[in-house]
Coordinates of C-alpha atoms in Angstrom, one line a residue:
Chain A
X69 CA -29.9 2.5 -37.5
X70 CA -33.4 2.9 -36.2
X71 CA -35.3 1.1 -33.5
X72 CA -37.6 -0.4 -36.2
X73 CA -34.8 -2.6 -37.5
X74 CA -34.5 -4.3 -34.1
X75 CA -36.2 -7.6 -34.2
X76 CA -38.2 -8.8 -31.3
X77 CA -36.5 -11.0 -28.8
X78 CA -38.6 -13.8 -27.3
X79 CA -38.2 -15.9 -24.1
X80 CA -35.2 -14.2 -22.7
X81 CA -34.6 -15.2 -19.1
X82 CA -34.6 -12.1 -16.9
X83 CA -32.9 -11.1 -13.7
X84 CA -29.7 -12.4 -12.1
X85 CA -31.1 -15.8 -11.0
X86 CA -29.3 -19.0 -11.7
X87 CA -25.6 -19.8 -11.8
X88 CA -24.9 -17.8 -15.0
X89 CA -24.8 -14.1 -15.7
X90 CA -27.9 -12.6 -17.4
X91 CA -25.9 -11.5 -20.4
X92 CA -24.3 -14.9 -20.8
X93 CA -27.7 -16.6 -20.7
X94 CA -28.9 -14.1 -23.3
X95 CA -25.9 -14.8 -25.5
X96 CA -26.4 -18.5 -25.2
X97 CA -30.0 -18.2 -26.2
X98 CA -29.0 -16.5 -29.4
X99 CA -26.8 -19.4 -30.5
X100 CA -28.6 -22.2 -32.4
X101 CA -28.0 -25.7 -30.8
X102 CA -25.4 -27.8 -32.6
X103 CA -23.4 -24.9 -33.9
X104 CA -19.7 -24.1 -33.7
X105 CA -18.8 -21.1 -31.6
X106 CA -15.6 -19.1 -30.9
X107 CA -15.6 -17.0 -27.8
X108 CA -13.0 -14.3 -28.1
X109 CA -11.8 -13.1 -24.7
X110 CA -13.5 -16.0 -22.9
X111 CA -12.0 -15.2 -19.4
X112 CA -12.4 -18.2 -17.2
X113 CA -14.8 -19.9 -19.5
X114 CA -18.1 -19.3 -17.8
X115 CA -19.9 -18.6 -21.1
X116 CA -18.2 -21.5 -22.9
X117 CA -19.3 -23.8 -20.1
X118 CA -22.9 -22.6 -20.5
X119 CA -22.7 -23.2 -24.2
X120 CA -21.2 -26.7 -23.8
X121 CA -24.0 -27.5 -21.4
X122 CA -26.3 -26.8 -24.2
X123 CA -24.5 -29.1 -26.7
X124 CA -22.8 -26.3 -28.5
X125 CA -19.2 -26.9 -29.8
X126 CA -17.3 -24.1 -28.2
X127 CA -13.8 -22.8 -28.5
X128 CA -12.1 -19.9 -26.8
X129 CA -9.3 -17.4 -27.0
X130 CA -8.1 -15.7 -23.9
X131 CA -5.3 -13.2 -23.3
X132 CA -4.5 -14.0 -19.7
X133 CA -2.5 -17.1 -18.9
X134 CA -4.4 -17.7 -15.7
X135 CA -7.7 -17.5 -17.5
X136 CA -6.6 -20.0 -20.2
X137 CA -5.2 -22.4 -17.6
X138 CA -8.5 -22.4 -15.7
X139 CA -10.4 -23.0 -18.9
X140 CA -8.2 -25.9 -19.9
X141 CA -8.5 -27.3 -16.4
X142 CA -12.3 -27.2 -16.9
X143 CA -11.8 -29.3 -20.0
X144 CA -12.7 -26.4 -22.4
X145 CA -10.9 -26.0 -25.7
X146 CA -9.2 -22.6 -25.1
X147 CA -6.0 -21.2 -26.5
X148 CA -3.9 -18.3 -25.3
X149 CA -4.2 -15.4 -27.7
X150 CA -4.9 -11.7 -28.4
X151 CA -8.1 -10.6 -30.1
X152 CA -6.2 -7.7 -31.7
X153 CA -3.4 -9.8 -33.3
X154 CA -4.5 -13.4 -33.5
X155 CA -7.9 -13.3 -35.2
X156 CA -6.1 -12.8 -38.6
X157 CA -4.8 -16.3 -38.3
X158 CA -8.3 -17.8 -38.4
X159 CA -9.7 -18.8 -41.8
X160 CA -12.9 -17.4 -43.2
X161 CA -16.2 -19.0 -42.2
X162 CA -14.5 -21.2 -39.6
X163 CA -17.3 -20.8 -37.1
X164 CA -21.1 -20.4 -37.1
X165 CA -20.9 -17.7 -34.4
X166 CA -18.0 -15.7 -33.0
X167 CA -18.7 -14.1 -29.6
X168 CA -17.1 -11.0 -28.2
X169 CA -18.5 -10.8 -24.7
X170 CA -17.6 -7.7 -22.6
X171 CA -14.3 -7.5 -24.5
X172 CA -14.8 -5.0 -27.3
X173 CA -13.9 -2.1 -25.0
X174 CA -10.5 -3.7 -24.2
X175 CA -9.4 -4.1 -27.8
X176 CA -7.0 -1.7 -29.5
X177 CA -8.8 -1.7 -32.8
X178 CA -12.5 -2.4 -32.2
X179 CA -13.5 -1.8 -35.8
X180 CA -10.9 -4.3 -37.1
X181 CA -11.8 -6.8 -34.5
X182 CA -15.5 -6.5 -35.4
X183 CA -14.7 -7.0 -39.1
X184 CA -12.7 -10.1 -38.3
X185 CA -15.5 -11.5 -36.2
X186 CA -17.8 -11.4 -39.1
X187 CA -15.2 -12.8 -41.5
X188 CA -14.4 -15.8 -39.2
X189 CA -18.0 -16.4 -38.1
X190 CA -21.2 -16.3 -40.2
X191 CA -22.7 -14.4 -37.3
X192 CA -21.2 -12.5 -34.4
X193 CA -22.6 -11.8 -31.0
X194 CA -21.2 -8.7 -29.3
X195 CA -21.9 -7.5 -25.8
X196 CA -20.4 -4.5 -24.1
X197 CA -21.0 -2.1 -21.2
X198 CA -22.9 0.9 -22.3
X199 CA -21.0 4.1 -21.6
X200 CA -24.3 6.0 -22.3
X201 CA -25.9 4.4 -19.2
X202 CA -27.4 7.1 -16.9
X203 CA -25.1 6.2 -14.0
X204 CA -22.1 6.7 -16.1
X205 CA -23.4 10.0 -17.4
X206 CA -24.2 11.1 -13.9
X207 CA -20.8 10.3 -12.5
X208 CA -19.1 12.4 -15.2
X209 CA -21.8 15.1 -15.2
X210 CA -22.2 15.6 -11.5
X211 CA -19.2 13.9 -10.0
X212 CA -16.8 15.2 -12.6
X213 CA -14.7 12.1 -12.7
X214 CA -14.4 9.0 -14.9
X215 CA -17.2 6.7 -14.2
X216 CA -16.7 3.4 -12.3
X217 CA -19.4 0.8 -11.7
X218 CA -19.8 -2.6 -10.1
X219 CA -19.0 -4.3 -13.4
X220 CA -16.2 -1.9 -14.3
X221 CA -14.5 -1.1 -11.0
X222 CA -11.0 -0.2 -12.4
X223 CA -9.8 3.3 -12.1
X224 CA -9.0 5.2 -15.4
X225 CA -5.3 4.7 -15.0
X226 CA -5.2 1.0 -14.5
X227 CA -8.0 -0.2 -16.6
X228 CA -7.7 -2.6 -19.6
X229 CA -10.7 -1.0 -21.1
X230 CA -9.5 1.6 -23.5
X231 CA -12.3 2.0 -26.1
X232 CA -15.6 2.6 -24.3
X233 CA -18.6 3.3 -26.4
X234 CA -22.3 3.9 -26.0
X235 CA -25.1 1.8 -27.6
X236 CA -25.6 4.6 -30.1
X237 CA -21.9 4.7 -31.0
X238 CA -21.8 1.0 -31.6
X239 CA -24.9 1.1 -33.8
X240 CA -23.3 3.8 -35.9
X241 CA -20.1 1.7 -36.3
X242 CA -22.2 -1.3 -37.5
X243 CA -23.9 0.9 -40.0
X244 CA -20.5 2.2 -41.2
X245 CA -19.0 -1.2 -41.9
X246 CA -22.3 -2.6 -43.3
X247 CA -23.1 -5.0 -40.5
X248 CA -26.6 -6.2 -40.2
X249 CA -28.1 -6.2 -36.7
X250 CA -30.4 -9.2 -36.4
X251 CA -31.3 -8.8 -32.8
X252 CA -30.3 -6.4 -30.1
X253 CA -31.1 -6.2 -26.4
X254 CA -30.2 -3.8 -23.8
X255 CA -30.1 -5.0 -20.2
X256 CA -30.8 -2.7 -17.3
X257 CA -29.0 -2.5 -14.0
X258 CA -30.7 -5.7 -12.8
X259 CA -30.0 -7.7 -16.0
X260 CA -33.5 -7.3 -17.3
X261 CA -34.1 -6.5 -20.9
X262 CA -35.2 -2.9 -21.5
X263 CA -38.6 -3.1 -23.1
X264 CA -38.5 -3.0 -26.9
X265 CA -41.4 -0.6 -27.3
X266 CA -39.4 2.1 -25.6
X267 CA -37.6 4.7 -27.8
X268 CA -34.0 4.2 -28.8
X269 CA -32.7 6.9 -26.5
X270 CA -34.2 5.1 -23.5
X271 CA -32.0 2.1 -24.4
X272 CA -28.9 4.2 -24.6
X273 CA -29.8 5.8 -21.3
X274 CA -31.1 2.9 -19.3
X275 CA -29.2 -0.1 -20.8
X276 CA -26.3 -0.8 -18.5
X277 CA -25.0 -3.3 -21.2
X278 CA -26.1 -4.3 -24.6
X279 CA -26.0 -7.6 -26.6
X280 CA -26.1 -7.6 -30.4
X281 CA -26.6 -10.5 -32.8
X282 CA -24.9 -9.4 -36.0
X283 CA -24.5 -10.8 -39.5
X284 CA -22.8 -9.7 -42.6
X285 CA -24.6 -7.0 -44.5
X286 CA -25.7 -7.4 -48.1
X287 CA -22.8 -5.5 -49.4
X288 CA -22.1 -1.8 -49.8
Chain B
X227 CA 38.3 -33.5 -21.9
X228 CA 39.2 -37.1 -21.7
X229 CA 40.5 -37.0 -18.2
X230 CA 39.4 -40.2 -16.5
X231 CA 39.5 -38.6 -13.1
X232 CA 37.0 -35.9 -14.1
X233 CA 34.5 -38.2 -15.7
X234 CA 34.4 -41.7 -14.1
X235 CA 34.1 -44.8 -16.2
X236 CA 30.6 -46.4 -16.3
X237 CA 29.8 -48.6 -13.4
X238 CA 28.0 -51.1 -15.6
X239 CA 29.9 -53.1 -18.1
X240 CA 29.2 -53.0 -21.8
X241 CA 28.0 -56.7 -21.5
X242 CA 25.3 -55.9 -18.9
X243 CA 24.1 -52.9 -21.0
X244 CA 24.0 -54.9 -24.2
X245 CA 21.9 -57.6 -22.6
X246 CA 19.1 -55.0 -22.2
X247 CA 19.7 -53.9 -25.8
X248 CA 18.6 -57.3 -27.3
X249 CA 16.9 -59.0 -24.3
X250 CA 15.1 -56.3 -22.3
X251 CA 13.5 -57.0 -19.0
X252 CA 10.2 -55.7 -20.5
X253 CA 7.7 -57.1 -23.0
X254 CA 8.9 -57.5 -26.6
X255 CA 7.0 -57.6 -29.9
X256 CA 8.9 -59.4 -32.7
X257 CA 8.1 -58.6 -36.3
X258 CA 9.4 -61.2 -38.7
X259 CA 10.1 -61.1 -42.5
X260 CA 6.4 -61.0 -43.3
X261 CA 6.0 -57.6 -41.5
X262 CA 9.0 -55.4 -42.4
X263 CA 9.2 -51.8 -41.2
X264 CA 9.3 -49.5 -44.2
X265 CA 11.7 -46.7 -43.3
X266 CA 11.7 -43.2 -44.8
X267 CA 15.2 -43.7 -46.1
X268 CA 13.8 -46.4 -48.4
X269 CA 15.1 -49.4 -46.5
X270 CA 12.9 -52.2 -45.2
X271 CA 13.9 -53.0 -41.7
X272 CA 13.3 -56.7 -41.0
X273 CA 13.2 -58.5 -38.7
X274 CA 12.9 -56.1 -35.9
X275 CA 11.5 -55.9 -32.4
X276 CA 9.9 -53.3 -30.1
X277 CA 10.4 -53.4 -26.4
X278 CA 7.5 -52.0 -24.4
X279 CA 5.8 -51.7 -21.0
X280 CA 2.2 -51.7 -20.2
X281 CA 0.3 -50.7 -17.0
X282 CA -3.4 -51.2 -16.2
X283 CA -6.0 -53.2 -18.1
X284 CA -7.5 -52.7 -21.5
X285 CA -11.3 -52.3 -21.1
X286 CA -13.9 -54.4 -22.9
X287 CA -14.4 -52.0 -25.8
X288 CA -10.7 -51.3 -26.1
X289 CA -11.3 -47.6 -25.7
X290 CA -9.0 -46.7 -22.8
X291 CA -5.5 -47.2 -24.3
X292 CA -3.0 -44.4 -23.7
X293 CA 0.3 -44.4 -25.6
X294 CA 3.1 -42.6 -23.9
X295 CA 5.9 -41.4 -26.2
X296 CA 9.3 -41.0 -24.6
X297 CA 11.8 -38.2 -25.2
X298 CA 15.3 -38.4 -26.7
X299 CA 17.0 -40.3 -24.0
X300 CA 14.0 -41.9 -22.4
X301 CA 12.7 -45.5 -22.8
X302 CA 9.8 -47.7 -22.1
X303 CA 10.3 -47.6 -18.3
X304 CA 7.9 -44.7 -17.8
X305 CA 6.5 -45.7 -14.4
X306 CA 8.5 -48.5 -13.0
X307 CA 12.0 -48.9 -11.6
X308 CA 14.6 -48.8 -14.3
X309 CA 16.4 -52.1 -14.8
X310 CA 19.8 -50.5 -15.4
X311 CA 19.8 -47.4 -13.2
X312 CA 17.5 -48.6 -10.4
X313 CA 15.9 -45.2 -10.4
X314 CA 12.1 -44.6 -10.5
X315 CA 10.3 -44.3 -13.9
X316 CA 11.1 -41.2 -15.8
X317 CA 7.5 -39.8 -15.8
X318 CA 6.2 -40.7 -12.4
X319 CA 4.9 -37.2 -11.9
X320 CA 2.3 -37.8 -14.7
X321 CA 2.0 -41.6 -15.0
X322 CA 1.1 -43.9 -12.1
X323 CA -1.4 -44.5 -9.3
X324 CA -3.1 -41.3 -8.3
X325 CA -1.4 -39.5 -11.1
X326 CA -3.2 -37.8 -14.1
X327 CA -2.5 -41.0 -16.2
X328 CA -3.6 -43.6 -13.7
X329 CA -3.3 -47.3 -14.6
X330 CA -6.6 -47.7 -12.6
X331 CA -8.4 -46.0 -15.5
X332 CA -6.2 -46.4 -18.5
X333 CA -4.3 -49.1 -20.3
X334 CA -1.0 -47.4 -20.6
X335 CA 1.6 -48.4 -23.2
X336 CA 5.1 -47.1 -23.5
X337 CA 7.5 -48.4 -26.1
X338 CA 11.2 -47.9 -26.6
X339 CA 11.5 -46.2 -30.0
X340 CA 13.1 -47.8 -33.0
X341 CA 16.7 -46.7 -33.0
X342 CA 16.8 -46.8 -29.2
X343 CA 19.0 -49.0 -27.1
X344 CA 16.7 -50.5 -24.4
X345 CA 15.2 -53.4 -26.4
X346 CA 13.8 -52.0 -29.6
X347 CA 15.9 -52.6 -32.7
X348 CA 18.6 -49.9 -33.1
X349 CA 22.2 -49.4 -33.9
X350 CA 23.3 -51.2 -30.7
X351 CA 21.3 -54.3 -31.6
X352 CA 22.7 -57.4 -33.3
X353 CA 22.3 -57.3 -37.1
X354 CA 20.9 -60.8 -37.8
X355 CA 22.5 -60.7 -41.3
X356 CA 26.0 -60.4 -39.9
X357 CA 25.7 -61.5 -36.3
X358 CA 27.5 -58.3 -35.3
X359 CA 26.3 -55.1 -33.7
X360 CA 24.6 -52.9 -36.3
X361 CA 26.6 -49.7 -35.5
X362 CA 26.6 -47.3 -38.4
X363 CA 25.3 -50.0 -40.7
X364 CA 21.9 -49.3 -39.2
X365 CA 19.7 -47.3 -41.5
X366 CA 19.0 -43.7 -40.6
X367 CA 15.5 -43.4 -39.0
X368 CA 13.0 -40.6 -38.6
X369 CA 10.2 -39.7 -36.2
X370 CA 7.6 -41.0 -38.7
X371 CA 9.6 -44.3 -38.8
X372 CA 9.3 -44.5 -35.0
X373 CA 5.6 -43.8 -35.1
X374 CA 5.1 -46.3 -37.9
X375 CA 6.7 -49.0 -35.7
X376 CA 4.5 -47.9 -32.8
X377 CA 1.4 -48.2 -34.9
X378 CA 2.5 -51.8 -35.7
X379 CA 2.8 -52.5 -32.0
X380 CA -0.6 -51.0 -31.4
X381 CA -2.1 -53.2 -34.2
X382 CA -0.4 -56.2 -32.5
X383 CA -2.1 -55.3 -29.2
X384 CA -5.4 -55.3 -31.0
X385 CA -6.2 -51.6 -30.5
X386 CA -7.8 -49.7 -33.2
X387 CA -8.1 -46.2 -31.7
X388 CA -5.9 -44.9 -28.9
X389 CA -7.8 -42.9 -26.3
X390 CA -4.7 -40.6 -26.0
X391 CA -1.2 -40.2 -27.3
X392 CA 0.9 -38.3 -24.8
X393 CA 4.5 -37.1 -25.0
X394 CA 7.0 -34.3 -24.3
X395 CA 9.9 -33.0 -26.4
X396 CA 10.8 -35.8 -28.9
X397 CA 7.8 -37.6 -27.5
X398 CA 5.7 -34.6 -28.3
X399 CA 7.0 -34.8 -31.9
X400 CA 5.8 -38.4 -32.0
X401 CA 2.4 -37.2 -30.7
X402 CA 2.2 -34.7 -33.6
X403 CA 3.3 -37.3 -36.1
X404 CA 0.7 -39.8 -34.8
X405 CA -2.1 -37.3 -35.3
X406 CA -0.9 -36.2 -38.8
X407 CA -0.3 -39.8 -40.0
X408 CA -3.2 -41.6 -38.2
X409 CA -5.8 -38.9 -37.4
X410 CA -8.6 -41.5 -37.1
X411 CA -6.7 -43.6 -34.6
X412 CA -6.0 -40.9 -32.0
X413 CA -9.0 -39.6 -29.9
X414 CA -7.0 -37.1 -28.0
X415 CA -3.4 -35.8 -28.1
X416 CA -1.4 -34.1 -25.4
X417 CA 1.7 -32.5 -26.9
X418 CA 4.1 -31.0 -24.4
X419 CA 7.1 -28.7 -24.9
X420 CA 7.6 -29.7 -28.5
X421 CA 7.3 -28.4 -32.1
X422 CA 6.3 -29.5 -35.5
X423 CA 9.8 -29.1 -36.7
X424 CA 13.3 -29.0 -35.2
X425 CA 14.7 -25.5 -35.2
X426 CA 18.2 -24.5 -36.6
X427 CA 19.4 -23.8 -33.1
X428 CA 18.3 -27.2 -31.9
X429 CA 20.0 -28.9 -34.9
X430 CA 23.1 -27.0 -34.0
X431 CA 23.1 -28.3 -30.4
X432 CA 22.6 -31.8 -31.7
X433 CA 25.5 -31.5 -34.1
X434 CA 27.6 -30.3 -31.1
X435 CA 26.6 -33.5 -29.3
X436 CA 27.3 -35.8 -32.2
X437 CA 30.7 -34.2 -32.9
X438 CA 31.6 -34.8 -29.2
X439 CA 30.8 -38.5 -29.6
X440 CA 32.6 -38.9 -32.9
X441 CA 35.6 -37.0 -31.6
X442 CA 36.1 -39.6 -28.9
X443 CA 38.9 -41.9 -30.1
X444 CA 37.0 -44.8 -28.5
X445 CA 34.1 -44.2 -30.9
X446 CA 36.2 -46.1 -33.6
X447 CA 34.2 -44.9 -36.5
X448 CA 31.0 -46.2 -34.8
X449 CA 32.5 -49.7 -34.5
X450 CA 33.3 -49.6 -30.8
X451 CA 30.8 -52.2 -29.7
X452 CA 32.6 -55.1 -31.5
X453 CA 35.8 -54.1 -29.8
X454 CA 34.2 -54.2 -26.4
X455 CA 34.5 -50.5 -25.7
X456 CA 32.2 -47.5 -25.4
X457 CA 33.0 -43.8 -26.2
X458 CA 31.8 -42.8 -22.8
X459 CA 33.8 -39.5 -22.6
X460 CA 32.4 -38.2 -25.9
X461 CA 28.9 -39.2 -25.0
X462 CA 29.2 -37.7 -21.5
X463 CA 30.2 -34.3 -23.1
X464 CA 27.2 -34.6 -25.5
X465 CA 24.9 -35.2 -22.6
X466 CA 26.4 -32.3 -20.6
X467 CA 25.8 -29.9 -23.4
X468 CA 22.3 -31.2 -24.0
X469 CA 21.5 -31.0 -20.3
X470 CA 22.3 -27.3 -20.2
X471 CA 19.7 -26.8 -22.9
X472 CA 17.1 -28.6 -20.9
X473 CA 17.4 -26.2 -18.0
X474 CA 17.3 -22.4 -17.8
X475 CA 19.7 -19.8 -16.5
X476 CA 17.3 -19.1 -13.6
X477 CA 17.0 -22.8 -12.7
X478 CA 20.8 -23.3 -12.8
X479 CA 21.3 -20.2 -10.7
X480 CA 18.7 -21.1 -8.1
X481 CA 20.1 -24.7 -7.8
X482 CA 23.9 -23.9 -7.8
X483 CA 24.6 -20.2 -8.2
X484 CA 28.4 -19.8 -8.1
X485 CA 28.7 -22.1 -5.1
X486 CA 31.8 -24.2 -4.8
X487 CA 31.9 -28.0 -4.4
X488 CA 33.4 -29.3 -1.1
X489 CA 35.8 -26.4 -0.9
X490 CA 36.0 -22.7 0.1
X491 CA 38.6 -21.5 -2.3
X492 CA 39.3 -22.1 -6.0
X493 CA 42.0 -24.8 -6.6
X494 CA 43.4 -22.9 -9.6
X495 CA 43.0 -26.1 -11.7
X496 CA 40.5 -27.6 -14.0
X497 CA 38.9 -29.7 -11.3
X498 CA 35.2 -29.3 -10.7
X499 CA 35.5 -26.4 -8.3
X500 CA 31.9 -25.2 -8.9
X501 CA 28.9 -27.2 -8.0
X502 CA 27.4 -26.7 -11.4
X503 CA 30.4 -28.4 -13.0
X504 CA 30.3 -31.3 -10.7
X505 CA 26.5 -31.6 -11.3
X506 CA 27.1 -31.7 -15.1
X507 CA 29.9 -34.3 -14.8
X508 CA 27.5 -36.4 -12.8
X509 CA 24.8 -36.0 -15.4
X510 CA 27.2 -37.0 -18.1
X511 CA 28.7 -40.0 -16.4
X512 CA 25.3 -41.4 -15.2
X513 CA 23.9 -41.1 -18.7
X514 CA 26.6 -43.2 -20.4
X515 CA 25.8 -46.0 -18.0
X516 CA 22.5 -46.5 -19.6
X517 CA 22.8 -45.2 -23.2
X518 CA 24.5 -46.2 -26.4
X519 CA 26.5 -43.6 -28.2
X520 CA 25.5 -44.6 -31.7
X521 CA 21.8 -44.7 -30.6
X522 CA 22.3 -41.1 -29.5
X523 CA 23.5 -40.2 -33.0
X524 CA 20.6 -41.8 -34.6
X525 CA 17.9 -40.4 -32.3
X526 CA 19.2 -36.8 -32.5
X527 CA 19.3 -37.1 -36.3
X528 CA 15.7 -38.3 -36.3
X529 CA 14.7 -35.1 -34.4
X530 CA 16.7 -32.9 -36.7
X531 CA 14.9 -34.3 -39.8
X532 CA 11.4 -33.7 -38.3
X533 CA 9.3 -31.2 -40.1
X534 CA 5.6 -32.0 -40.5
X535 CA 4.8 -29.0 -42.7
X536 CA 7.6 -29.9 -45.2
X537 CA 5.8 -33.3 -45.6
X538 CA 2.6 -31.5 -46.4
X539 CA 3.7 -29.0 -49.1
X540 CA 4.9 -26.5 -46.5
X541 CA 1.5 -25.9 -45.1
X542 CA 1.1 -27.1 -41.6
X543 CA -2.6 -26.8 -41.5
X544 CA -2.9 -29.3 -44.3
X545 CA -1.4 -32.0 -42.1
X546 CA -4.4 -31.6 -39.8
X547 CA -7.2 -31.0 -42.3
X548 CA -10.6 -31.8 -40.8
X549 CA -9.0 -33.6 -37.9
X550 CA -11.4 -34.8 -35.1
X551 CA -8.7 -35.4 -32.5
X552 CA -8.9 -33.3 -29.4
X553 CA -5.6 -31.5 -28.8
X554 CA -4.0 -30.0 -25.8
X555 CA -0.7 -28.2 -26.4
X556 CA 1.4 -27.1 -23.4
X557 CA 4.5 -25.0 -23.3
X558 CA 6.7 -23.6 -20.5
X559 CA 7.8 -19.9 -20.3
X560 CA 11.5 -20.7 -19.6
X561 CA 11.8 -23.4 -22.3
X562 CA 14.4 -22.1 -24.8
X563 CA 14.7 -25.4 -26.6
X564 CA 11.0 -25.5 -27.6
X565 CA 9.9 -21.9 -26.9
X566 CA 6.2 -21.0 -26.7
X567 CA 6.3 -19.4 -30.2
X568 CA 6.7 -22.9 -31.6
X569 CA 3.6 -24.2 -29.8
X570 CA 1.7 -21.1 -30.9
X571 CA 2.5 -21.8 -34.5
X572 CA 1.1 -25.3 -34.1
X573 CA -2.0 -24.0 -32.4
X574 CA -2.6 -21.5 -35.2
X575 CA -2.4 -24.3 -37.7
X576 CA -4.8 -26.5 -35.7
X577 CA -7.2 -23.6 -35.4
X578 CA -7.0 -23.1 -39.2
X579 CA -7.9 -26.8 -39.5
X580 CA -10.7 -26.1 -37.1
X581 CA -9.4 -28.7 -34.8
X582 CA -10.5 -28.8 -31.2
X583 CA -7.4 -27.5 -29.4
X584 CA -6.5 -26.1 -26.0
X585 CA -3.3 -24.4 -25.4
X586 CA -1.7 -23.3 -22.2
X587 CA 1.7 -21.8 -21.4
X588 CA 2.9 -22.7 -17.9
X589 CA 4.8 -20.1 -16.0
X590 CA 8.0 -21.7 -14.6
X591 CA 11.7 -21.0 -14.5
X592 CA 12.6 -24.7 -14.7
X593 CA 13.2 -24.7 -18.5
X594 CA 12.4 -27.5 -20.9
X595 CA 12.8 -30.2 -18.2
X596 CA 9.7 -28.8 -16.5
X597 CA 7.5 -31.4 -18.2
X598 CA 9.3 -34.1 -16.2
X599 CA 9.1 -32.3 -12.9
X600 CA 6.4 -31.8 -10.3
X601 CA 4.8 -28.7 -11.8
X602 CA 1.3 -28.7 -10.3
X603 CA -0.3 -26.4 -12.9
X604 CA 0.9 -28.6 -15.7
X605 CA -0.2 -31.8 -14.0
X606 CA -3.7 -30.2 -13.3
X607 CA -4.2 -29.2 -16.9
X608 CA -3.1 -32.7 -18.1
X609 CA -5.5 -34.3 -15.8
X610 CA -8.4 -32.0 -16.7
X611 CA -7.8 -32.4 -20.4
X612 CA -7.8 -36.2 -20.2
X613 CA -10.8 -36.3 -17.9
X614 CA -12.8 -34.1 -20.3
X615 CA -11.6 -36.2 -23.3
X616 CA -12.6 -39.3 -21.3
X617 CA -16.0 -38.0 -20.7
X618 CA -16.4 -37.3 -24.5
X619 CA -15.1 -40.9 -25.2
X620 CA -17.5 -42.4 -22.7
X621 CA -14.9 -43.7 -20.3
X622 CA -15.8 -44.3 -16.7
X623 CA -13.9 -42.4 -14.0
X624 CA -11.4 -41.3 -16.7

């Protein structure tokens, strides 16, 4: 992976304004209207709600019973399930997009999950917190303890997040399993995209989180 | 068993009950020789009738009809005082003014199933060919037969597409059958505490109940009705056994524990010393007042035979290929009759068919019966699901 392969991203809303999270708005903009979407680990359905508002046919899977029940109560089509074990039950090409928003780091087998995403969906959108973010590095380097941030407040011993990675790590995984990166965006501490003309290491350093639009590679 | 002292005789005479069997105090749809009901067993049932209740008004474009499917021992009196027991409707938590299924918004229909004993043709009805009660001469019916009859009723009411089909337990099986058999006629489906097939354990419990009925000397080979008697002891035992499966250990323990009934010390007899015994005996005896023993045999059998996948080459997803119906599947954590795993299998199949499906498991210790009780989380989800489906259907205030 090199930065040249990253296609330009146009018209992304910046900052934290509005009712929806910056990364959710970014994800929603990557989805073509009228398509069919599966949101894996959809939480309380905020992203699904945003997608439905845009006329996108959205479905969700969520592990927590409370999350599912809140989604259903919002009228969203969400089922209780586990990304690690339940994705195998979905047929090939069932969706136009499969979204994994801030969930990759909580899966037991990120690689298998990623492969499943691109089997079920023609495209996948993956967002995750970047463990290469400068604040994370600083907490480990200077503070000498496992990093905690506003978005990831849990301590190391009671976190559901078991597979952290950096933007660089993720890009390497995509290369390894022959996944094509159609678009990629790093968002800084304020939810603003890190400028594209900056070198790749800057993304890895200053992106607090990253969002990738992926599609199946051309074959190994 | 068989001690008259321990299980009281029914308070209502066989005559009074049999009046509701053929002349129910609800609406009736008659189907004559020109419209036979083609049963899965190969018999054409004709003539026959369906007893049903409606609540609310059908809107101008006939798009707000909700069909409620009742469970094994339910009937059409879903949200009104029951004519035999004088008790409130069996689903007043879900159906009624201010409830998730409100007659203000929906035209609500609930029919007594074929094979029942509250006005729809069943084994307790008079066989027009002989002038005697059908009894075991009545053909064996299935869940698809019940649904086929309901579809004829819905046709008769001039409704093309139902806004929603809703049911729990055996009613949930009917919901699943409706969507498999008439996918284009069901806009949304709420299937609660049910499965696409009856499990071996559930068939075993039903067999226990049937054997209890048939072991009662008053059953008389199923011909009791013409002799003016009713095998109420056997039926009460069947109901007691079934009732245990509707609850959970936790619910029974919370409700009764090992507390004694009206006494401090055991009597060292087989009287109902424990509250739980006395409760079960009451459940059994009140049930026989309103239910026909042969009907119990037929309806349990219908559930046993139910297996949607088997009707579709063993592949459940095929039953729902390309279905447009919006589904909501609900299970309860302490339901051991229809455990969550059964609902999950259904949801996987619906996902594979790329159906629009929601699935929620409700945390409760109240067992299978939870769907009939005031469980706020369940009622909230039902309301939200129907409201969102109503929005998609273009219903006002749905």
